[in-house]
Every structure is written in structure tokens, then in C-alpha cells.
PDB file of C-alpha atoms in Angstrom:
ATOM      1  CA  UNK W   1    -232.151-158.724   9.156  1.00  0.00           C
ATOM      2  CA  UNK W   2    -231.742-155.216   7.955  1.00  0.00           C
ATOM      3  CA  UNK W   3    -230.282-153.927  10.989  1.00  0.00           C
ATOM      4  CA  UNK W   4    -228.124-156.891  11.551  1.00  0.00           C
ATOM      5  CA  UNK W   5    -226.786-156.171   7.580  1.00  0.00           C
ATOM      6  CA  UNK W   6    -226.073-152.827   8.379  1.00  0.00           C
ATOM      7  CA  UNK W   7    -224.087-153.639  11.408  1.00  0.00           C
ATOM      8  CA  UNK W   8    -221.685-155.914   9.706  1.00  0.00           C
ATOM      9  CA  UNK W   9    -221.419-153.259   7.160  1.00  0.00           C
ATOM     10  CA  UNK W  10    -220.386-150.454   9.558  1.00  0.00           C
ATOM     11  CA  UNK W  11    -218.170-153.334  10.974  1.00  0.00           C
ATOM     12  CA  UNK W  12    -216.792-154.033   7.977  1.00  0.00           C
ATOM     13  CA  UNK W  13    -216.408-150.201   7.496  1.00  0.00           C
ATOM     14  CA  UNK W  14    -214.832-149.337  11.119  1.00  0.00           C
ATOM     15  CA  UNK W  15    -212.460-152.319  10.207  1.00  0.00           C
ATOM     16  CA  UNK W  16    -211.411-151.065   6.372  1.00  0.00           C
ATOM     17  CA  UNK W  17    -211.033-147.736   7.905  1.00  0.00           C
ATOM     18  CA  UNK W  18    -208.976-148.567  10.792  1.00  0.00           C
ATOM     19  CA  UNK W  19    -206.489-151.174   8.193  1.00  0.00           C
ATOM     20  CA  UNK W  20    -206.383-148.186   6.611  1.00  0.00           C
ATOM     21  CA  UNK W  21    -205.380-145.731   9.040  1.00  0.00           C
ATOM     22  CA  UNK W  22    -202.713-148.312  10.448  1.00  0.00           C
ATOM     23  CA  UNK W  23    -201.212-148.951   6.396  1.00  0.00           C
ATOM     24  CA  UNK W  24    -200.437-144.654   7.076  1.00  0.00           C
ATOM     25  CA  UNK W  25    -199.470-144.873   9.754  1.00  0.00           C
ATOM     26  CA  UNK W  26    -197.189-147.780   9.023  1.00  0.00           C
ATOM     27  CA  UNK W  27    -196.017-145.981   5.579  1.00  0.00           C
ATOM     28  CA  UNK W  28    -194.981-143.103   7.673  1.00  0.00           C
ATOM     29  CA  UNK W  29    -193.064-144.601  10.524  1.00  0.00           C
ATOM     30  CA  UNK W  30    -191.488-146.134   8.160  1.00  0.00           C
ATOM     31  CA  UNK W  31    -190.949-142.589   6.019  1.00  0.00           C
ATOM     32  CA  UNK W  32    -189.719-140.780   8.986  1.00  0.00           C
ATOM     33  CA  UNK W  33    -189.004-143.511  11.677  1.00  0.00           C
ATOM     34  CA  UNK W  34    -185.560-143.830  10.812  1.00  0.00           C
ATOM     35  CA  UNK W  35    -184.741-139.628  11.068  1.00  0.00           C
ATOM     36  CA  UNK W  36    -186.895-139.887  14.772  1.00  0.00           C
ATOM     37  CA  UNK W  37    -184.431-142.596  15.873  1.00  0.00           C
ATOM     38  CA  UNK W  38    -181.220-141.118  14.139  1.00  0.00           C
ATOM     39  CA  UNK W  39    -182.371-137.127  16.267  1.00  0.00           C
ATOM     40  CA  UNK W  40    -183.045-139.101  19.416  1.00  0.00           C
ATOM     41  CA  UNK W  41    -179.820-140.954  19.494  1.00  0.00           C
ATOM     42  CA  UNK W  42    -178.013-137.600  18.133  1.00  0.00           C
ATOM     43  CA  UNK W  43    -179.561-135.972  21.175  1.00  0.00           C
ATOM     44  CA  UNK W  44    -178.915-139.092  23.605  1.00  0.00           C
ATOM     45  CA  UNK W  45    -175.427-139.215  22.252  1.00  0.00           C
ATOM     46  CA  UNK W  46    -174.900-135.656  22.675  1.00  0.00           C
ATOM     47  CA  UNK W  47    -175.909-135.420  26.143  1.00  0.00           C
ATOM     48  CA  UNK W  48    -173.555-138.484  26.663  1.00  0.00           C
ATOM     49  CA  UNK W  49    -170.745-136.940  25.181  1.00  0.00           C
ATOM     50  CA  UNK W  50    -171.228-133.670  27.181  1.00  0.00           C
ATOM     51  CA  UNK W  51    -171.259-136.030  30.279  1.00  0.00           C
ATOM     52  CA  UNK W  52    -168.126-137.755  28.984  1.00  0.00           C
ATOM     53  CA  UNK W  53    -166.596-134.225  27.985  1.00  0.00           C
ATOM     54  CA  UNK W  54    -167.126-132.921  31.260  1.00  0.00           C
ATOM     55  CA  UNK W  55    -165.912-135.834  33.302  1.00  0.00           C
ATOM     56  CA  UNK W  56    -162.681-135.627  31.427  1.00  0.00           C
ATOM     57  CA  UNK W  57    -162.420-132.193  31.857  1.00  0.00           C
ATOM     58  CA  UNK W  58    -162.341-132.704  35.632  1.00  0.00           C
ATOM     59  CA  UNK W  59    -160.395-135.681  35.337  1.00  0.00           C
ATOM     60  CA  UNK W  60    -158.074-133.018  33.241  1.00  0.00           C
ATOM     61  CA  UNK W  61    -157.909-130.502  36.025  1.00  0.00           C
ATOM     62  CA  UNK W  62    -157.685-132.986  38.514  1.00  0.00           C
ATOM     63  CA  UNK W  63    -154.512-134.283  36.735  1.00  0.00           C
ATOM     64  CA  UNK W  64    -153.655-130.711  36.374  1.00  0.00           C
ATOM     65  CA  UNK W  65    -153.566-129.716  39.985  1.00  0.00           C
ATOM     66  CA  UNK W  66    -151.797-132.661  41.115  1.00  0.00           C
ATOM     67  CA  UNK W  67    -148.911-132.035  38.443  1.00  0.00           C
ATOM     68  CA  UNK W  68    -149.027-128.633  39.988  1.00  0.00           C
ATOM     69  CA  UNK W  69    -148.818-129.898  43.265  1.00  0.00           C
ATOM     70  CA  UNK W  70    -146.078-132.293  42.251  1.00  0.00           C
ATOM     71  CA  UNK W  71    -144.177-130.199  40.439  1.00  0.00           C
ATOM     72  CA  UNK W  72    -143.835-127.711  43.424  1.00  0.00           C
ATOM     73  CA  UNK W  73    -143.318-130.360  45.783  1.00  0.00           C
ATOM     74  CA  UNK W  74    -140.313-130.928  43.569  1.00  0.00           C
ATOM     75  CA  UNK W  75    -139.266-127.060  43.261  1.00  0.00           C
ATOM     76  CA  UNK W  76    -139.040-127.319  47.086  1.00  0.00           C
ATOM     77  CA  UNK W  77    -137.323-130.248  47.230  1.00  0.00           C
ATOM     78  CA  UNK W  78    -134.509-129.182  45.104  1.00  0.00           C
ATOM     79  CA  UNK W  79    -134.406-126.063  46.966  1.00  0.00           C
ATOM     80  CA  UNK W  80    -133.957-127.924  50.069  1.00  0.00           C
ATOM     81  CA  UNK W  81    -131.343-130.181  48.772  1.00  0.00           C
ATOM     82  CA  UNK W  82    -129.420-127.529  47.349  1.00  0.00           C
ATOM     83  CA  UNK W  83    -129.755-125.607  50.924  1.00  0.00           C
ATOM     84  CA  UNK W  84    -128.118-128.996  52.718  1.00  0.00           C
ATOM     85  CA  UNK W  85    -125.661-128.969  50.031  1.00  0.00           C
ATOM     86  CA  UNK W  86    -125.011-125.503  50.327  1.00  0.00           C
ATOM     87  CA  UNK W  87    -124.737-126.015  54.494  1.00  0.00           C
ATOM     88  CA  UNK W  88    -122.510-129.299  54.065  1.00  0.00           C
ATOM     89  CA  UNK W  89    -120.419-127.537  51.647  1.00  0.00           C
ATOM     90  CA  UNK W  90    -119.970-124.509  54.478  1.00  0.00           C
ATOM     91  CA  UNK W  91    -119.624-126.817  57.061  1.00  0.00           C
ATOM     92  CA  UNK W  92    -116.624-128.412  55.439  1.00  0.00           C
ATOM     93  CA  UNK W  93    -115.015-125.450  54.342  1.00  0.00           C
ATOM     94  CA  UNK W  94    -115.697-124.174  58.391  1.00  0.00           C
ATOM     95  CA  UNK W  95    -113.797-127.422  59.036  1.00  0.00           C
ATOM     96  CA  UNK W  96    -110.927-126.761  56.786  1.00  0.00           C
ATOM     97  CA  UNK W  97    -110.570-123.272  58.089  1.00  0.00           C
ATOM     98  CA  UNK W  98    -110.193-124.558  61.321  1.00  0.00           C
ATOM     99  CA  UNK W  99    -107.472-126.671  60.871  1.00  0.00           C
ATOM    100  CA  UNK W 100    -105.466-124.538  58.753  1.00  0.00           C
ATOM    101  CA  UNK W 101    -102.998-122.148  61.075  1.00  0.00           C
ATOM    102  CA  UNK W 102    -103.639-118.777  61.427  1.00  0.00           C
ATOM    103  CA  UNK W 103    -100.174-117.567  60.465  1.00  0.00           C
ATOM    104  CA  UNK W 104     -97.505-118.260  57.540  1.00  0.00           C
ATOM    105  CA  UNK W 105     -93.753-118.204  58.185  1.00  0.00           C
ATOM    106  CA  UNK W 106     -91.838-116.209  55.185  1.00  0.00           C
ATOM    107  CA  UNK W 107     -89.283-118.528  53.678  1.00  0.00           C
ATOM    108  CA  UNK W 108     -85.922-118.188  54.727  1.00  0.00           C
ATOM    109  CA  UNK W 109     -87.106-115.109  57.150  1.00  0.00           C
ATOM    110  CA  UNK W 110     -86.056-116.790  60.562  1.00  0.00           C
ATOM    111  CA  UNK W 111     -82.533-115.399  62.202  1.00  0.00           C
ATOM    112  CA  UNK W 112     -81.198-116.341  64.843  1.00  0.00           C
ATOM    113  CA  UNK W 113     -77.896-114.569  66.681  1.00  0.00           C
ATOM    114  CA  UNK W 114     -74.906-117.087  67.228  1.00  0.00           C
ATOM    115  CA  UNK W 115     -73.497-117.075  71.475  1.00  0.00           C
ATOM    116  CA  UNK W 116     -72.272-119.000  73.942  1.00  0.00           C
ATOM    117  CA  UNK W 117     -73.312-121.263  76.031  1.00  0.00           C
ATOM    118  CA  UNK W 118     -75.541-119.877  78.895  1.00  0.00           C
ATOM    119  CA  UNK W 119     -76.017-116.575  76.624  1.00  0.00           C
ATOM    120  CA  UNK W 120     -78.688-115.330  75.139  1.00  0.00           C
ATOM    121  CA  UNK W 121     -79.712-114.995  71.393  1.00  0.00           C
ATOM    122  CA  UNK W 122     -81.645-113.025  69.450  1.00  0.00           C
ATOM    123  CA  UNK W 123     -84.480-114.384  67.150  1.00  0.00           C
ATOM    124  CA  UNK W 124     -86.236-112.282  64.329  1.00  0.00           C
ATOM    125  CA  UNK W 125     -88.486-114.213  61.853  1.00  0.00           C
ATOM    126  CA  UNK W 126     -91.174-112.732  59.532  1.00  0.00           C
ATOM    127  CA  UNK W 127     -94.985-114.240  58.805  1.00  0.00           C
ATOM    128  CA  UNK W 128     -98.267-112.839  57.136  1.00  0.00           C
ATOM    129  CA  UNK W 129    -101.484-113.267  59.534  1.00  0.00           C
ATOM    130  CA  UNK W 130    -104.871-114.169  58.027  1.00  0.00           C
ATOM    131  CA  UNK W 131    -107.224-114.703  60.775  1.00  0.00           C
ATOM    132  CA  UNK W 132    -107.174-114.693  64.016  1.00  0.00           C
ATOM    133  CA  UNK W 133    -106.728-117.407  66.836  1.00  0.00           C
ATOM    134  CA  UNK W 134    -106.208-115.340  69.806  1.00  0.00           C
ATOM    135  CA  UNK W 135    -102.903-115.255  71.564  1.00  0.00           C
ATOM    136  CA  UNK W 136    -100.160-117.812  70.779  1.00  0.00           C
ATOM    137  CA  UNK W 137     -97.747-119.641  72.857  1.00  0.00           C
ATOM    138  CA  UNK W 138     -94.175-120.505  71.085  1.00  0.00           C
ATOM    139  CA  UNK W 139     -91.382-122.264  72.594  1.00  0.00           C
ATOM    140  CA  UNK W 140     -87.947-121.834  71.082  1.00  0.00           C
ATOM    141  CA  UNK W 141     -85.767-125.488  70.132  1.00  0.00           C
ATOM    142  CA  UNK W 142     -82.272-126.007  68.689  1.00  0.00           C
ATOM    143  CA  UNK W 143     -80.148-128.545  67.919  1.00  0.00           C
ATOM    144  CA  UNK W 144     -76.179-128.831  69.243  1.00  0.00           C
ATOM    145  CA  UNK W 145     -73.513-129.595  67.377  1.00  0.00           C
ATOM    146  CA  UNK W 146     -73.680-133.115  68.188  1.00  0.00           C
ATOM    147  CA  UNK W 147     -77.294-133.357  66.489  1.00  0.00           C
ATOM    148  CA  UNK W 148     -78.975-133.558  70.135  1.00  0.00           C
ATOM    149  CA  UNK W 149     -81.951-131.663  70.382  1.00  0.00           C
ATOM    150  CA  UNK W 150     -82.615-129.260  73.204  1.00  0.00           C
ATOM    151  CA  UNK W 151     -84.945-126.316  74.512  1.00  0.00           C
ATOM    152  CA  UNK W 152     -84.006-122.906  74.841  1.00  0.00           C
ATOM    153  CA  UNK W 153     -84.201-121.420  78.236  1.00  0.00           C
ATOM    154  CA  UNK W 154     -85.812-118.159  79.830  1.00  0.00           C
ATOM    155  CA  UNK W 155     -87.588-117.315  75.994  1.00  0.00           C
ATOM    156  CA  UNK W 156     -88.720-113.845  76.179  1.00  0.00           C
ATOM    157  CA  UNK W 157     -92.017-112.519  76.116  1.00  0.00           C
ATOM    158  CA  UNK W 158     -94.344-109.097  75.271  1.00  0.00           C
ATOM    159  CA  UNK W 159     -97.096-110.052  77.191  1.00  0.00           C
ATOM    160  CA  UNK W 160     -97.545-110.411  81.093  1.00  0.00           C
ATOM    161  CA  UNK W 161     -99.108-114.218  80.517  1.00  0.00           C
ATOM    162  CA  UNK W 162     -96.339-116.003  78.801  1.00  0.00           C
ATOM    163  CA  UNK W 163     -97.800-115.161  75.138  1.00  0.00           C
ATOM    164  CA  UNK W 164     -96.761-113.544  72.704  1.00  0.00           C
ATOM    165  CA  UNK W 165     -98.743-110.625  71.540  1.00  0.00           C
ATOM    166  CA  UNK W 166    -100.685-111.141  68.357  1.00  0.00           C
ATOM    167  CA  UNK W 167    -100.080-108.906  64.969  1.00  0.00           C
ATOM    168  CA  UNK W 168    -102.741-107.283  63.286  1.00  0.00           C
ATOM    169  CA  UNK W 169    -104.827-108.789  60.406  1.00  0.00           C
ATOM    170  CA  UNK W 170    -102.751-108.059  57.276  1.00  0.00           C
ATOM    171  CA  UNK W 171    -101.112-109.208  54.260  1.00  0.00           C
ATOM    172  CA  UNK W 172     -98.089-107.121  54.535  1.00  0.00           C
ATOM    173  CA  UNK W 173     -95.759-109.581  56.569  1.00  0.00           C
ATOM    174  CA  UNK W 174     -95.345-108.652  60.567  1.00  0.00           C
ATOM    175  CA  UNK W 175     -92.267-108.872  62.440  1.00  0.00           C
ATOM    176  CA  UNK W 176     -91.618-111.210  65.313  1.00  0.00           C
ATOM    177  CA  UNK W 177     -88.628-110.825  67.662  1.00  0.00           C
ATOM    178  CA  UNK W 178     -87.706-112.604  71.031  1.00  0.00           C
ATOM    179  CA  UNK W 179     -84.677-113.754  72.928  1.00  0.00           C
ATOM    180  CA  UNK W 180     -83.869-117.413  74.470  1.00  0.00           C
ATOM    181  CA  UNK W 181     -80.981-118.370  76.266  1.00  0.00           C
ATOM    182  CA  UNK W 182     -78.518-121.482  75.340  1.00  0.00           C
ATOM    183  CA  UNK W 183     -78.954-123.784  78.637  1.00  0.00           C
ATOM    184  CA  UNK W 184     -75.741-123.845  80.609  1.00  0.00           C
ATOM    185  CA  UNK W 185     -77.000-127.056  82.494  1.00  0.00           C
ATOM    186  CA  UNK W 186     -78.409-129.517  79.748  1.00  0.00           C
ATOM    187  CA  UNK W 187     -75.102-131.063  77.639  1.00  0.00           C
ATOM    188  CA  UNK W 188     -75.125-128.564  75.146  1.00  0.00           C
ATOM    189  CA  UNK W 189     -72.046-129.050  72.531  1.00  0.00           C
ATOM    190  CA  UNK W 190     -70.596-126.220  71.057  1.00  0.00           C
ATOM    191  CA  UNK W 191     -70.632-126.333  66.941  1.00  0.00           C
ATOM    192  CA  UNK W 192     -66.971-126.094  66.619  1.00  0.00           C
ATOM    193  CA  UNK W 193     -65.248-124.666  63.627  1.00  0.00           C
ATOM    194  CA  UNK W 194     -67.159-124.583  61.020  1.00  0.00           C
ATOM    195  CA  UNK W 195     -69.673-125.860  61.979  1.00  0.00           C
ATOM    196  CA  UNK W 196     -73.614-125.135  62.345  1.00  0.00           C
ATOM    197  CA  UNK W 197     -76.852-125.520  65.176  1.00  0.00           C
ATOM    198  CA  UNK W 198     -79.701-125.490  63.909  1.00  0.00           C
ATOM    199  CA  UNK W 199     -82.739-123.098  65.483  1.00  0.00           C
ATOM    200  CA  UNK W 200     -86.512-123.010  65.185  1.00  0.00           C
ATOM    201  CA  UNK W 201     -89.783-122.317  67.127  1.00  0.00           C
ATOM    202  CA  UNK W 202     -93.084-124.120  67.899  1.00  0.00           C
ATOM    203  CA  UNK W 203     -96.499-122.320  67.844  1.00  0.00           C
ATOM    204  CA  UNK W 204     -99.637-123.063  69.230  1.00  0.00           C
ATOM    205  CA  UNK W 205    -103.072-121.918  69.502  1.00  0.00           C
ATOM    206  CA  UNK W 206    -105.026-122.412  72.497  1.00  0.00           C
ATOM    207  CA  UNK W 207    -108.135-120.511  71.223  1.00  0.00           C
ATOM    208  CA  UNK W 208    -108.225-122.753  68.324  1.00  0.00           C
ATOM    209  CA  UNK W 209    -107.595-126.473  69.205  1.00  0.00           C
ATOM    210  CA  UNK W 210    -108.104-127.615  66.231  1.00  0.00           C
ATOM    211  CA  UNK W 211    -104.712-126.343  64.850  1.00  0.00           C
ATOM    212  CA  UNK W 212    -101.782-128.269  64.981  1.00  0.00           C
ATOM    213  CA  UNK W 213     -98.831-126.628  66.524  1.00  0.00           C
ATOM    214  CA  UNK W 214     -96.533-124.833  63.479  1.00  0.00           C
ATOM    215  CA  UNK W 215     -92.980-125.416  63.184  1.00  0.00           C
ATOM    216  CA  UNK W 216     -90.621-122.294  61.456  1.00  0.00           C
ATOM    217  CA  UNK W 217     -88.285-122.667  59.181  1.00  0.00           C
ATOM    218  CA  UNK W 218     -85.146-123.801  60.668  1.00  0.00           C
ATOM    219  CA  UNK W 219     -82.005-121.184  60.602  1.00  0.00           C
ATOM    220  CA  UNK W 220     -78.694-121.724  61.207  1.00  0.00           C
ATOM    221  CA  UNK W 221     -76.368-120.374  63.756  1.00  0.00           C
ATOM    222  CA  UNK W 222     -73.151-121.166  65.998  1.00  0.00           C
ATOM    223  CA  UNK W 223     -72.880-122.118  69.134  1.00  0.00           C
ATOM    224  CA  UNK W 224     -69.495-121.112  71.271  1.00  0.00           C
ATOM    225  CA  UNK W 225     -68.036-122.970  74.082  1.00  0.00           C
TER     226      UNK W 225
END
């Protein structure tokens, strides 16, 4: 009976003892519980927020490099725009140039002898050159003094092919001078007193098709029977 007392009382000891030890340990979870699970969610947060921080961060440079990319995608695409424009822009003006003539008549420069019929005259007309077009072909016209038109005959010329020879590059007008004779055979009809033909010449470029034949200025002379 003795031993079985003193068992329950060591039970009864063990028991006191360990409801004690778990009232402690109770008291201090609950003293510093709440500062273990506020540091382990500061240091679980942390490391979340360093994981978020850096994903961002690449997202960032991510972004970054494409706007790079983008950006110089669109530096070289205006520079190749403006290199088309710049090309169209030459092209036209190559265009233009083409179809402007290579020579200007001076106004009011263009002379022409007066004669009879069957005789020749003498033409002298000035112009300014500004690029060249090779060698020209010109054909001399008049009108009678009935208002027909007709072609002057056996038109003189300085070079062995039928052209004319071409002036030099310059902005200090050139002289041109040829002769042409009044057809005998054609109907011509003299001015009569008073009265006035009318003379000019036709230019053309062969070299440079693209240029539409140039007409002088017209100048008066007489025609004799």
C-alpha cells in the first residue's frame, strides 16, 4: 500500500510538474510568440520582396532593351525614309533637268538679212548654254508675205554631219550665225512695200530625247521679188 501511495504521489508530482512546465511555456509563447511570427514573416516577406524586386528589375531591363531596340529600329527607319525621299526628290529634279533645253535664246537677239527670192540670207541670233546635250540639229522656217509658211533651203552648216557645232558651257551669251536660202521653187510671195516675213529656227537634241525641239524668237525681214 505504501509503494502504491508513493506512486500516485510521484504521479501526481510528474503531472503538477509537467502542468507546470506547459503554464511557462504557454506564458512565454504567448510573451514572445507574437515578435517570432512578426521576424519570420519580416524575413519571409523580405525574401519575397527581393524576389519581386528582382523580377521587376529584369522585367525593367527587359522593357529597357526592347525600347532600345525599338527606338533604333525607328532611327533607321527615318533614316531610310528620308534617303527615298532624298532619291525621289533627285530623281524628279533628274527628270526636270531633262526636259528643260539646254540652251536660252536672248530676247530680241535673232537677225535675219532681207533678199530675194532664190538668195541667200544671213541669220545671227544670240543664246546662253547651261548644259550640254551634244550636237544640235536646227532647221531654218519663214513665213511669206501671204502668211504661208515655208522652209528655208540649202541652211548652212560648221560641221561635216549636218550639225551645228556646240558653244562652250558659259553664261556669257554665244553667238550663232548661218545662212539659208529663200526657195525659188515653193510659191514664195514677196512682202511687198512695206511689208514684213517673218523668220525663225527649230532646234533639236538628239542626245537628249527628252527635250522638246526649241523655237527662236521670230525676227522680221523682207522678202524681194
Amino acid at each position: 500500500m505504501k509503494s502504491i501511495a508513493g506512486t500516485g504521489a510521484f504521479i501526481r508530482n510528474m503531472s503538477a510538474t509537467l502542468a507546470a512546465v506547459g503554464v511557462l511555456c504557454t506564458a512565454a509563447w504567448v510573451a514572445i510568440g507574437p515578435r517570432v511570427t512578426e521576424w519570420a514573416l519580416a524575413e519571409l516577406g523580405m525574401d519575397s520582396v527581393a524576389e519581386t524586386l528582382k523580377t521587376l528589375q529584369e522585367v525593367q531591363q527587359r522593357q529597357q532593351g526592347t525600347l532600345a531596340t525599338i527606338s533604333q529600329t525607328q532611327a533607321q527607319t527615318a533614316e531610310t525614309l528620308n534617303a527615298v525621299v532624298d532619291r525621289i526628290a533627285a530623281l524628279e529634279k533628274s527628270q526636270r533637268d531633262d526636259r528643260v533645253p539646254p540652251i536660252r535664246f536672248l530676247d530680241d537677239s535673232m537677225k535675219i538679212s532681207s533678199g530675194r527670192i532664190g538668195q541667200f540670207l544671213r541669220f545671227e541670233f544670240q543664246f546662253v548654254k547651261s548644259r550640254d546635250c551634244g550636237r544640235p540639229v536646227s532647221d531654218a522656217f519663214f513665213v511669206d508675205g501671204d502668211g504661208i509658211s515655208h522652209a528655208f533651203a540649202d541652211k548652212s552648216s560648221t560641221a561635216e554631219d549636218g550639225r551645228s557645232i556646240s558653244a562652250q558651257l558659259s553664261s556669257v551669251p554665244a553667238v550663232g550665225r548661218f545662212t539659208a536660202r529663200i526657195p525659188a521653187d515653193q510659191g514664195v510671195t514677196p512682202t511687198g512695200n512695206g511689208g514684213f516675213a517673218r523668220g525663225y529656227i527649230l532646234i533639236s537634241w538628239p542626245d537628249c530625247p527628252n527635250v522638246a525641239p526649241l523655237r527662236s524668237p521670230t525676227a522680221p525681214f523682207q522678202i524681194f521679188p
